[in-house]
PDB file of C-alpha atoms in Angstrom:
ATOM      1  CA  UNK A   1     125.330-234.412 -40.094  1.00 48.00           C
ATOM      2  CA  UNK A   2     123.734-234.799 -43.783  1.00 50.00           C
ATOM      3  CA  UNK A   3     122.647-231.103 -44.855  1.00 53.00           C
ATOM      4  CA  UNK A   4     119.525-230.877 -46.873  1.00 51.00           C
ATOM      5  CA  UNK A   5     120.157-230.583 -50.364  1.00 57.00           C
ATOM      6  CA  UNK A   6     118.461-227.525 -51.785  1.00 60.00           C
ATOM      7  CA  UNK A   7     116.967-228.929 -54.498  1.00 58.00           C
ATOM      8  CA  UNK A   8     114.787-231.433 -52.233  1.00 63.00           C
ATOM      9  CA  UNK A   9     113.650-228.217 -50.356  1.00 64.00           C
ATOM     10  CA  UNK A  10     112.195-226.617 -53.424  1.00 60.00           C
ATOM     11  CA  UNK A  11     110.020-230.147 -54.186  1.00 64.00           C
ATOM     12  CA  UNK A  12     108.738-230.325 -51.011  1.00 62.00           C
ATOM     13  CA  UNK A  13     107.470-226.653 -51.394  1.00 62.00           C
ATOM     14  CA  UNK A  14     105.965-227.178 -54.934  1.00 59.00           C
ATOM     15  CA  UNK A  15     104.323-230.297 -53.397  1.00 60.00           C
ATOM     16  CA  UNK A  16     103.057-228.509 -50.389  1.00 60.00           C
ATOM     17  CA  UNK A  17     101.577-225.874 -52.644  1.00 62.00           C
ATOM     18  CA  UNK A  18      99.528-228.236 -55.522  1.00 59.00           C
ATOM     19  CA  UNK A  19      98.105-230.201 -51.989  1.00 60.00           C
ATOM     20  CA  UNK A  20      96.539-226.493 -51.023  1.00 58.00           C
ATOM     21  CA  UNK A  21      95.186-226.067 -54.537  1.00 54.00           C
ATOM     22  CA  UNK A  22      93.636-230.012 -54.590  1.00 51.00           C
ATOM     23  CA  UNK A  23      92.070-228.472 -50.938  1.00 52.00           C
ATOM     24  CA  UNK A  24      91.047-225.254 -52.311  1.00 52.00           C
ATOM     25  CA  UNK A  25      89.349-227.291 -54.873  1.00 50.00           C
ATOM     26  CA  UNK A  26      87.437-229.444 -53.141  1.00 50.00           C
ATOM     27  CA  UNK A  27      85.876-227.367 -51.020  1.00 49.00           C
ATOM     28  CA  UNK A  28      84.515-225.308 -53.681  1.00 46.00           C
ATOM     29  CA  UNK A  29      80.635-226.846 -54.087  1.00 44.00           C
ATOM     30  CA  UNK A  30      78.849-227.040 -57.657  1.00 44.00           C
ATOM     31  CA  UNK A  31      76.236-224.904 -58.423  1.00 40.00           C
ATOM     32  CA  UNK A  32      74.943-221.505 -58.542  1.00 37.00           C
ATOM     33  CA  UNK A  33      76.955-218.717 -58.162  1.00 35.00           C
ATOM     34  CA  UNK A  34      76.269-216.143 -55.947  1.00 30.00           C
ATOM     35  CA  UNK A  35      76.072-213.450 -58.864  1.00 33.00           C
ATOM     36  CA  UNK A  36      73.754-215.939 -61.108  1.00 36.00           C
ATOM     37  CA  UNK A  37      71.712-216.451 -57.780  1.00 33.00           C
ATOM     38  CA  UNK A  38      71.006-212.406 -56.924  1.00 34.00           C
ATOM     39  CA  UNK A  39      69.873-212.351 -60.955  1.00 34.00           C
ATOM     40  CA  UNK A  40      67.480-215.036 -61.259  1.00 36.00           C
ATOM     41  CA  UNK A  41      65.812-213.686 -57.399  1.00 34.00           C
ATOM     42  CA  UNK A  42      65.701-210.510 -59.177  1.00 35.00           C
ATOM     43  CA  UNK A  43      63.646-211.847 -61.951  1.00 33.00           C
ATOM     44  CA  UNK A  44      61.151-213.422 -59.979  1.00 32.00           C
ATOM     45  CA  UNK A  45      58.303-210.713 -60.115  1.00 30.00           C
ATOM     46  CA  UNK A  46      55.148-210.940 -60.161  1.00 30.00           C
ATOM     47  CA  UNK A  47      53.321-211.188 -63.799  1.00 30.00           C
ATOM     48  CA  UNK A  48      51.821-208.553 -65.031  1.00 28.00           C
ATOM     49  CA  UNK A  49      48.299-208.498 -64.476  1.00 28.00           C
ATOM     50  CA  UNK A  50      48.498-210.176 -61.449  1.00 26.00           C
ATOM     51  CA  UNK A  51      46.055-210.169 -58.598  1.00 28.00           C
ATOM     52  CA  UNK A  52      48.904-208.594 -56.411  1.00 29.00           C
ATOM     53  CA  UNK A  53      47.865-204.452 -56.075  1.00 31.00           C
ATOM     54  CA  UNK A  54      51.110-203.908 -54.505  1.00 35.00           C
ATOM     55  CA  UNK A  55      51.395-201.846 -51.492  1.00 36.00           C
ATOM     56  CA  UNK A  56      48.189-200.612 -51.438  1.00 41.00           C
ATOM     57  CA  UNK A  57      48.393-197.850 -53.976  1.00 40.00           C
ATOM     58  CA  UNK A  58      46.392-199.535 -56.641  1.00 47.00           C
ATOM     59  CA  UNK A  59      43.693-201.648 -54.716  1.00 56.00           C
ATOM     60  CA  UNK A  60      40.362-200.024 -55.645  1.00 72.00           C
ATOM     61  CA  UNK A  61      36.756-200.536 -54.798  1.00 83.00           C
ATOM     62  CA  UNK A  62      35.403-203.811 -56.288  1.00 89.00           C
ATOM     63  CA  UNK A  63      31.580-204.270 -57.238  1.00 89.00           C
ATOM     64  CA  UNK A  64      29.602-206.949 -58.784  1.00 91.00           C
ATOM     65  CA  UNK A  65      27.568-206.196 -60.902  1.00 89.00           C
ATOM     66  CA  UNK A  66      24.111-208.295 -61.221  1.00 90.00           C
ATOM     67  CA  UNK A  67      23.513-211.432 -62.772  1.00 90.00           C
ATOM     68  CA  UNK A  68      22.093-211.001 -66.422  1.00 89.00           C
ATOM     69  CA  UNK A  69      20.268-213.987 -68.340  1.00 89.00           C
ATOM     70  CA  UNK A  70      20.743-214.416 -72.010  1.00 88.00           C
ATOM     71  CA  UNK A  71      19.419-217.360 -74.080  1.00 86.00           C
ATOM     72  CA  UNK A  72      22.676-218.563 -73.650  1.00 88.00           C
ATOM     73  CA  UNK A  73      23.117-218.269 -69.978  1.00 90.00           C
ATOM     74  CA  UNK A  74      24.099-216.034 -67.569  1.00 91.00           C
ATOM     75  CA  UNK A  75      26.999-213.355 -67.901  1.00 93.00           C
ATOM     76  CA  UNK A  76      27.648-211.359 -64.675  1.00 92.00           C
ATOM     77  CA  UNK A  77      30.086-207.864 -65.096  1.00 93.00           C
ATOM     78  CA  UNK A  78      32.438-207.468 -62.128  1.00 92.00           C
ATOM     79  CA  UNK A  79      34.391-203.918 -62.096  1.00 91.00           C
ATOM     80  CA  UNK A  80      37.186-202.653 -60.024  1.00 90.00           C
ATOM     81  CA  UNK A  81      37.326-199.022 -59.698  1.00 87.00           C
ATOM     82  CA  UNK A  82      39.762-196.299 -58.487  1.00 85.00           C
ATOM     83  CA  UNK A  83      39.702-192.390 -57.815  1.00 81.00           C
ATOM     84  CA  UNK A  84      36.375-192.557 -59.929  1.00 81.00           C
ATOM     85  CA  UNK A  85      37.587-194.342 -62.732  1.00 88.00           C
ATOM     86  CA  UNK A  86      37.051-198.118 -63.850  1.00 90.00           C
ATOM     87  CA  UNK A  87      40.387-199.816 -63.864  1.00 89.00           C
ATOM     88  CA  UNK A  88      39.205-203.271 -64.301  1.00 91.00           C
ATOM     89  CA  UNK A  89      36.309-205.293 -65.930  1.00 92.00           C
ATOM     90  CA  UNK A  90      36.014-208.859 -66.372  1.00 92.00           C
ATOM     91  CA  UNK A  91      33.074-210.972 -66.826  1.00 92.00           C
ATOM     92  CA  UNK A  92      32.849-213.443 -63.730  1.00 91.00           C
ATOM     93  CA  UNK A  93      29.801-215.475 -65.455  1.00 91.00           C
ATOM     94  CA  UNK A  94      29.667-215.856 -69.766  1.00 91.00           C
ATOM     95  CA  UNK A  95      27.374-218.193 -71.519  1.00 89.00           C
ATOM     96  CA  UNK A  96      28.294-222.157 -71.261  1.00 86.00           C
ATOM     97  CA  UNK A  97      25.718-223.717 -72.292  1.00 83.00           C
ATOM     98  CA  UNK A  98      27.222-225.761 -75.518  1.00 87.00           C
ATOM     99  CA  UNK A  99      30.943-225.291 -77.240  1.00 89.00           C
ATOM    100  CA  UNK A 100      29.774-222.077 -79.493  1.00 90.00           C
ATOM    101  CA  UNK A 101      28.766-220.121 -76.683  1.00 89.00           C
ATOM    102  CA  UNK A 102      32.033-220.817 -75.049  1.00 89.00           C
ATOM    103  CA  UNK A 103      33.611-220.373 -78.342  1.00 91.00           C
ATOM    104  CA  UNK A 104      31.513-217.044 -78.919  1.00 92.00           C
ATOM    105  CA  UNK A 105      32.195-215.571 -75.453  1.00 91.00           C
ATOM    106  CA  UNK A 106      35.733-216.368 -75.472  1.00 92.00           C
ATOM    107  CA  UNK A 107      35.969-214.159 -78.037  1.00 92.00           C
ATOM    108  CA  UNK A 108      33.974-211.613 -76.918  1.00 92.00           C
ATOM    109  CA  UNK A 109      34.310-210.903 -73.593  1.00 93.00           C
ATOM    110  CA  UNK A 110      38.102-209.360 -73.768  1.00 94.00           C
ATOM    111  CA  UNK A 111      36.989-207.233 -76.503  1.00 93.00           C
ATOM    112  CA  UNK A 112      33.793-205.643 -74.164  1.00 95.00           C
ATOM    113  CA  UNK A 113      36.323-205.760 -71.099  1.00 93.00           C
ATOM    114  CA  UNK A 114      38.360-203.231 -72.863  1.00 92.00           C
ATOM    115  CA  UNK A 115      35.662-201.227 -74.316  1.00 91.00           C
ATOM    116  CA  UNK A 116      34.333-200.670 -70.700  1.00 92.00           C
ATOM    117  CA  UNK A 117      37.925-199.329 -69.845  1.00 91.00           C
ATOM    118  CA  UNK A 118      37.627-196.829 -72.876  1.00 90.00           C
ATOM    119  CA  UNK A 119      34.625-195.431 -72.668  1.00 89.00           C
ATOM    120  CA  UNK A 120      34.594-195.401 -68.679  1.00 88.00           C
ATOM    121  CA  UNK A 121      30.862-196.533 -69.075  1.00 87.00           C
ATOM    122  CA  UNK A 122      28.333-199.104 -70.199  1.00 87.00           C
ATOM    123  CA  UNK A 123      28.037-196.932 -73.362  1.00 87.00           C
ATOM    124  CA  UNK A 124      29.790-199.569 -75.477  1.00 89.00           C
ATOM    125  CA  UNK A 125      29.065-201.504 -79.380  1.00 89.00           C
ATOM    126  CA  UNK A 126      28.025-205.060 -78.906  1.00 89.00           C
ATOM    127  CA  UNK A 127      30.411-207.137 -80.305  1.00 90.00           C
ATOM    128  CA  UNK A 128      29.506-208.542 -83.981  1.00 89.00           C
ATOM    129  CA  UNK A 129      28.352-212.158 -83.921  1.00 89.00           C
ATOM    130  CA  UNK A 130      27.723-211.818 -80.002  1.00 89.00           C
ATOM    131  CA  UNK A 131      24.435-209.622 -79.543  1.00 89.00           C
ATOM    132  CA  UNK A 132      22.866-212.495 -76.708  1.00 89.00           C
ATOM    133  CA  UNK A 133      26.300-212.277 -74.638  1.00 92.00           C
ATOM    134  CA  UNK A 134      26.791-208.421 -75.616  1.00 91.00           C
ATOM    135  CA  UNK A 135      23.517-207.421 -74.250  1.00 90.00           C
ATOM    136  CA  UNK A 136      24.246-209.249 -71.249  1.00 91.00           C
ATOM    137  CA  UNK A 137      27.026-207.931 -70.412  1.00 94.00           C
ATOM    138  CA  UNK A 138      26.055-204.340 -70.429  1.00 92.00           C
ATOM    139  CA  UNK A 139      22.984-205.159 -68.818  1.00 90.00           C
ATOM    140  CA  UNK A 140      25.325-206.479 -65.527  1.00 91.00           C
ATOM    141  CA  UNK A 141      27.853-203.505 -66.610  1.00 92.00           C
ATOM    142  CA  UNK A 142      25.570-201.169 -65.992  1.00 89.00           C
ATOM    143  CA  UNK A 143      24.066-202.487 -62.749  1.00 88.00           C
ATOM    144  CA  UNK A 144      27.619-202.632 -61.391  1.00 88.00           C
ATOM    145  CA  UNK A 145      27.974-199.172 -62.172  1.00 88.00           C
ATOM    146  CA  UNK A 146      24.778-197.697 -60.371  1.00 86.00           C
ATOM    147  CA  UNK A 147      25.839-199.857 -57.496  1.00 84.00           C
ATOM    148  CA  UNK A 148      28.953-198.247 -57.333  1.00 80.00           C
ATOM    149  CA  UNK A 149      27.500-195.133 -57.869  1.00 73.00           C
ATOM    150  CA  UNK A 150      29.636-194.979 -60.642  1.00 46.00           C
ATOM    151  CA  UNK A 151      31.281-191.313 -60.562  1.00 42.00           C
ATOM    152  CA  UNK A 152      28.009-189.420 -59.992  1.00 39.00           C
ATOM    153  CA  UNK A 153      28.264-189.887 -56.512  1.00 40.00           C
ATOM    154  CA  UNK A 154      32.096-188.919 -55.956  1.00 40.00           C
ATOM    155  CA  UNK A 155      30.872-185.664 -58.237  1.00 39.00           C
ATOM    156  CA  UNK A 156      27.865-184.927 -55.872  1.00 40.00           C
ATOM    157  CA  UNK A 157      30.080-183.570 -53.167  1.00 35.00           C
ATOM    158  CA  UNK A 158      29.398-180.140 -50.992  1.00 33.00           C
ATOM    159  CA  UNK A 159      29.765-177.378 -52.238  1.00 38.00           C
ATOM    160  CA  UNK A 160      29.014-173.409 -52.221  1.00 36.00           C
ATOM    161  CA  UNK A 161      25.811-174.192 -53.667  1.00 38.00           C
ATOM    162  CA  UNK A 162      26.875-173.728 -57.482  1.00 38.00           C
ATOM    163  CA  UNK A 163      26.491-177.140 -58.375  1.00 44.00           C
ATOM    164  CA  UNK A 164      30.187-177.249 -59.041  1.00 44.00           C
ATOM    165  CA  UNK A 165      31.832-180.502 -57.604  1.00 46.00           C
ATOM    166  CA  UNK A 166      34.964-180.478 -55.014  1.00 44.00           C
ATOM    167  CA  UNK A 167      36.946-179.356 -58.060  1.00 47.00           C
ATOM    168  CA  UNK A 168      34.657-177.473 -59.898  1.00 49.00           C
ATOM    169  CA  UNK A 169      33.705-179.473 -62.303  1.00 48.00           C
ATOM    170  CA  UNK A 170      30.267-179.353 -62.681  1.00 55.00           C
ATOM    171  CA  UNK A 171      28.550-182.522 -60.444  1.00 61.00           C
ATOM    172  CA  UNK A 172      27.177-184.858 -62.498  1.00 72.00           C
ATOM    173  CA  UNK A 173      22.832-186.459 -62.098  1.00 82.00           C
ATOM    174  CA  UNK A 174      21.378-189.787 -63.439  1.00 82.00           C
ATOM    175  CA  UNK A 175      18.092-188.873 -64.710  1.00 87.00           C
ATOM    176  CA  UNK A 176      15.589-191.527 -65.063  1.00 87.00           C
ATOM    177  CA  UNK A 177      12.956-191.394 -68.392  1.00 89.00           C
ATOM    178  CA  UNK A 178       9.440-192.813 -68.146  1.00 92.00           C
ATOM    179  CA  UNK A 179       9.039-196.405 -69.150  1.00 91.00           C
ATOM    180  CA  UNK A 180       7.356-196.635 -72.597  1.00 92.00           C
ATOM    181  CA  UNK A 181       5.361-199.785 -73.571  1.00 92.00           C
ATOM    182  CA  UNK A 182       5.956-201.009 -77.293  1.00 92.00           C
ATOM    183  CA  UNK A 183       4.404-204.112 -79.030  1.00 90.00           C
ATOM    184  CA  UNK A 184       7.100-206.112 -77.966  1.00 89.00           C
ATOM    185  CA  UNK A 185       7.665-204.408 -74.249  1.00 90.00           C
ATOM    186  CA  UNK A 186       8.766-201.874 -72.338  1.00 91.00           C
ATOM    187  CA  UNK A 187      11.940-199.388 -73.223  1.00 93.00           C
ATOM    188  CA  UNK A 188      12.976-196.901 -69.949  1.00 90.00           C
ATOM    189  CA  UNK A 189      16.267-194.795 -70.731  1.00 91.00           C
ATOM    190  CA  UNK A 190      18.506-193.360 -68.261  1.00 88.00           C
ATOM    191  CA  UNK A 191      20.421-189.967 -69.181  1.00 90.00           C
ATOM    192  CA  UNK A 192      23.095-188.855 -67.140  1.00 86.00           C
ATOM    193  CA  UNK A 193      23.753-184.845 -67.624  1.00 87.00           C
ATOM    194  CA  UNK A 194      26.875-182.193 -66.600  1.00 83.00           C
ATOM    195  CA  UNK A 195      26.965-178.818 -67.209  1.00 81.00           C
ATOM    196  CA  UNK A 196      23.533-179.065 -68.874  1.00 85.00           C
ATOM    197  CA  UNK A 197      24.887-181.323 -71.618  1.00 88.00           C
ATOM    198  CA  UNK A 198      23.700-185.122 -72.150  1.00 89.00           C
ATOM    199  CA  UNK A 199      27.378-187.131 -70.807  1.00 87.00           C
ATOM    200  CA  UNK A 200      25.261-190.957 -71.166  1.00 87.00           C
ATOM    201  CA  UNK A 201      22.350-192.244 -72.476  1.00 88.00           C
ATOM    202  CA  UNK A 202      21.060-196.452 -71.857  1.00 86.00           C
ATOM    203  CA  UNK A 203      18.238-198.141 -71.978  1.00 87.00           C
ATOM    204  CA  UNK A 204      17.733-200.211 -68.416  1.00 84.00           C
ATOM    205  CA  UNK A 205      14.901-201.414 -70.073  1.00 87.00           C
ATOM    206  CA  UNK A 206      14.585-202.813 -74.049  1.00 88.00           C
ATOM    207  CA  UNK A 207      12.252-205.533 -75.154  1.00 88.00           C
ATOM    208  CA  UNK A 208      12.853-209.102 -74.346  1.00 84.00           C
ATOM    209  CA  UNK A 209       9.770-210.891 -75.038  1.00 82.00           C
ATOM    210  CA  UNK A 210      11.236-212.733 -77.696  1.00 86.00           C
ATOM    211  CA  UNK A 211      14.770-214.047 -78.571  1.00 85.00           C
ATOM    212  CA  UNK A 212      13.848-212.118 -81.786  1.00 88.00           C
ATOM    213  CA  UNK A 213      12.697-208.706 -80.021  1.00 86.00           C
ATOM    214  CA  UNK A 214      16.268-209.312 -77.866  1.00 85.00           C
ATOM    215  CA  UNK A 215      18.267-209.301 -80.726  1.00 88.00           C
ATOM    216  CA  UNK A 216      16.552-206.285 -82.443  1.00 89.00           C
ATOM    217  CA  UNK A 217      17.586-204.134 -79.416  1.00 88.00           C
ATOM    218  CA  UNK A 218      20.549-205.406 -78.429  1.00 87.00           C
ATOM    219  CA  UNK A 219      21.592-203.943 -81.997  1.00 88.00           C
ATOM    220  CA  UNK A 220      19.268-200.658 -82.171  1.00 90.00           C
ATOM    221  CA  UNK A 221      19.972-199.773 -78.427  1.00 90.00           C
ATOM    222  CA  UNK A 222      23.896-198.634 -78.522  1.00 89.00           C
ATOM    223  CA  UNK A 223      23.199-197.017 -81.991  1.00 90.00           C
ATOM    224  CA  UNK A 224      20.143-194.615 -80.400  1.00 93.00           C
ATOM    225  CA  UNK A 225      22.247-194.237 -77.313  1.00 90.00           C
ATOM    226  CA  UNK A 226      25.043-192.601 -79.631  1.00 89.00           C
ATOM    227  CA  UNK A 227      22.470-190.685 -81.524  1.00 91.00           C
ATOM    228  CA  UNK A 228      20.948-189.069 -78.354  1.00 93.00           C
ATOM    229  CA  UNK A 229      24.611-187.891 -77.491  1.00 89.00           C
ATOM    230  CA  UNK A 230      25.554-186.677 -80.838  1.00 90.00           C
ATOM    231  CA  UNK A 231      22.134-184.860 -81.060  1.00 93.00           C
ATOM    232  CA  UNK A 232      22.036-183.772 -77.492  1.00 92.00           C
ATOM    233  CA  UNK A 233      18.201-184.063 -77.702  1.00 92.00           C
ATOM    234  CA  UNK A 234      15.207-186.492 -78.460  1.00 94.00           C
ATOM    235  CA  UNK A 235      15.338-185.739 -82.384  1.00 94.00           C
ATOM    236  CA  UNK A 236      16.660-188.805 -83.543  1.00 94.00           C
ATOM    237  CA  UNK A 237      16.011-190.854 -86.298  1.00 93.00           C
ATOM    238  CA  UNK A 238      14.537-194.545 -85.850  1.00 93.00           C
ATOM    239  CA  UNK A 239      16.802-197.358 -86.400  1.00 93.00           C
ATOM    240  CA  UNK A 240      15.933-199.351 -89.744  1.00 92.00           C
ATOM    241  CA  UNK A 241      14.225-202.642 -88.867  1.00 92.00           C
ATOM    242  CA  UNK A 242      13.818-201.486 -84.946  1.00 92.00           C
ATOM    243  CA  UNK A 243      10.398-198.823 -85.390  1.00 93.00           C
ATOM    244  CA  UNK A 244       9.079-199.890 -81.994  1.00 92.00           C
ATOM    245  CA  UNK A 245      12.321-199.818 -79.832  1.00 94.00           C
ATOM    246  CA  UNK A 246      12.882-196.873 -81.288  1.00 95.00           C
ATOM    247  CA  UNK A 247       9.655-195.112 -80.800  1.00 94.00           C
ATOM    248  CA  UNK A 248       9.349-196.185 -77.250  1.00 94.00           C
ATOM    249  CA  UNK A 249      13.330-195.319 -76.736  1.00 95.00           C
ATOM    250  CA  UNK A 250      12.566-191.742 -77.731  1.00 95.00           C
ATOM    251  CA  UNK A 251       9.735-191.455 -75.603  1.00 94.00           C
ATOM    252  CA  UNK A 252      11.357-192.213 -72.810  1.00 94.00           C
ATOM    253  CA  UNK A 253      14.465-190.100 -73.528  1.00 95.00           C
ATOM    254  CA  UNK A 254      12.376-187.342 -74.457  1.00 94.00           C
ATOM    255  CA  UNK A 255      10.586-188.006 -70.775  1.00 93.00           C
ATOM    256  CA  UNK A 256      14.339-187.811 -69.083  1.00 92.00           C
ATOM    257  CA  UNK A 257      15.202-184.781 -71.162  1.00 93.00           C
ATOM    258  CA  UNK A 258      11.982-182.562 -69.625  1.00 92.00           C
ATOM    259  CA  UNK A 259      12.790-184.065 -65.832  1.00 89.00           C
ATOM    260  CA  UNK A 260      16.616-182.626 -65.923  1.00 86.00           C
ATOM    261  CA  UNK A 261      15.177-179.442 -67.662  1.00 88.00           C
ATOM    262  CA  UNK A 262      16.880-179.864 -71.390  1.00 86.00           C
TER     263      UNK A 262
END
């Protein structure tokens, strides 16, 4: 009987081998590995900004505010707030009406979004070049607000009768001012006051009559609201080329001043 030579023994070996590499081979698929897989799932977050609030630990109370015309057309604030705080603002309705009102409020809205976030109020500058859609827009700000209750109401909590809120910070009151009738119509400010010191002054009321009168104020109106703050009182000066806004402004702030006893 033949014996095997050695020599075939070692081919048949090497040939067994490169068949289970060939197998090995071919039975690997083409694609993604399991390493580039796990990083691009991780990637996949949501964007920031998104309308995702997470588990729950951001969502806020959300509050539209009411529709405001301008000659333009409408612009309608809507806010989301959180532990007393505004942490969103977007306008849901801007003027439309033709391509530079689109163009205008494009432009403008952002920029009064984040002012609202700043100042944590509708005490904000219109924007330049966008007094229509500015006054607007703090008009519907600010009904937002006192449908929300803004944080006056969170402030008003019980108490030991001090007037101090939950923390003892002093609560905070919306005081109302008289209307007061002007050639061009009627101006009614609103104060708000804390710790006997004037926190925010607006006008819920400015003359519209006229596009002209509407521009006047939307101007005048933030500028006398910041003057009543710095002064802390009703002696302010008029606003050049706005006598009658002013007048009747001051007469109503001076009306909201004596009602919360400043």
């Amino acid at each position: 009987m033949k014996r095997k030579h050695p020599l075939r023994r070692i081919m048949i070996g090497a040939a067994a081998t490169a068949s289970a590499v060939v197998l090995l081979l071919a039975l690997k698929q083409p694609g993604t590995s399991v390493a580039e897989a796990s990083s691009q799932a991780g990637s996949q977050v949501p964007p920031a900004g998104s309308a995702s609030a997470g588990n729950g630990a951001g969502a806020g109370q959300t509050v539209l505010g009411d529709s405001a015309g301008t000659q333009y057309g409408d612009v309608q604030v809507q806010l989301t707030l959180s532990g007393g705080r505004i942490t969103g603002a977007q306008a849901v309705k801007a003027p439309s009406a033709e391509a530079k009102s689109r163009q205008i409020a494009a432009d403008a809205i952002p920029r009064l979004n984040q002012a609202v976030l700043r100042a944590q109020s509708a005490q904000i500058d219109a924007v330049s070049g966008a007094s229509y859609t500015s006054e607007g827009y703090i008009k519907s700000l600010q009904s937002a607000l006192d449908k929300a209750g803004a944080v006056d109401s969170g402030a008003e909590t019980a108490g030991s009768g001090s007037g101090s809120g939950s923390g003892g910070t002093p609560a905070a009151k919306t005081v109302l001012g008289n209307v007061a009738d002007t050639q061009y119509g009627p101006v009614q400010v609103r104060i708000t006051v804390s710790g006997g010191k004037v926190t925010a002054a607006d006008a819920v009321k400015a003359p519209d009559s006229d596009a002209n009168s509407r521009r006047i104020a939307a101007t005048a109106v933030p500028r006398l609201n910041q003057a009543a703050l710095t002064a802390q009182s009703a002696q302010i000066d008029a606003v050049s080329g706005a006598s009658y806004t002013s007048e009747g402004y001051i007469k109503s702030l001076q009306s909201a001043l004596d009602k919360a006893g400043l």
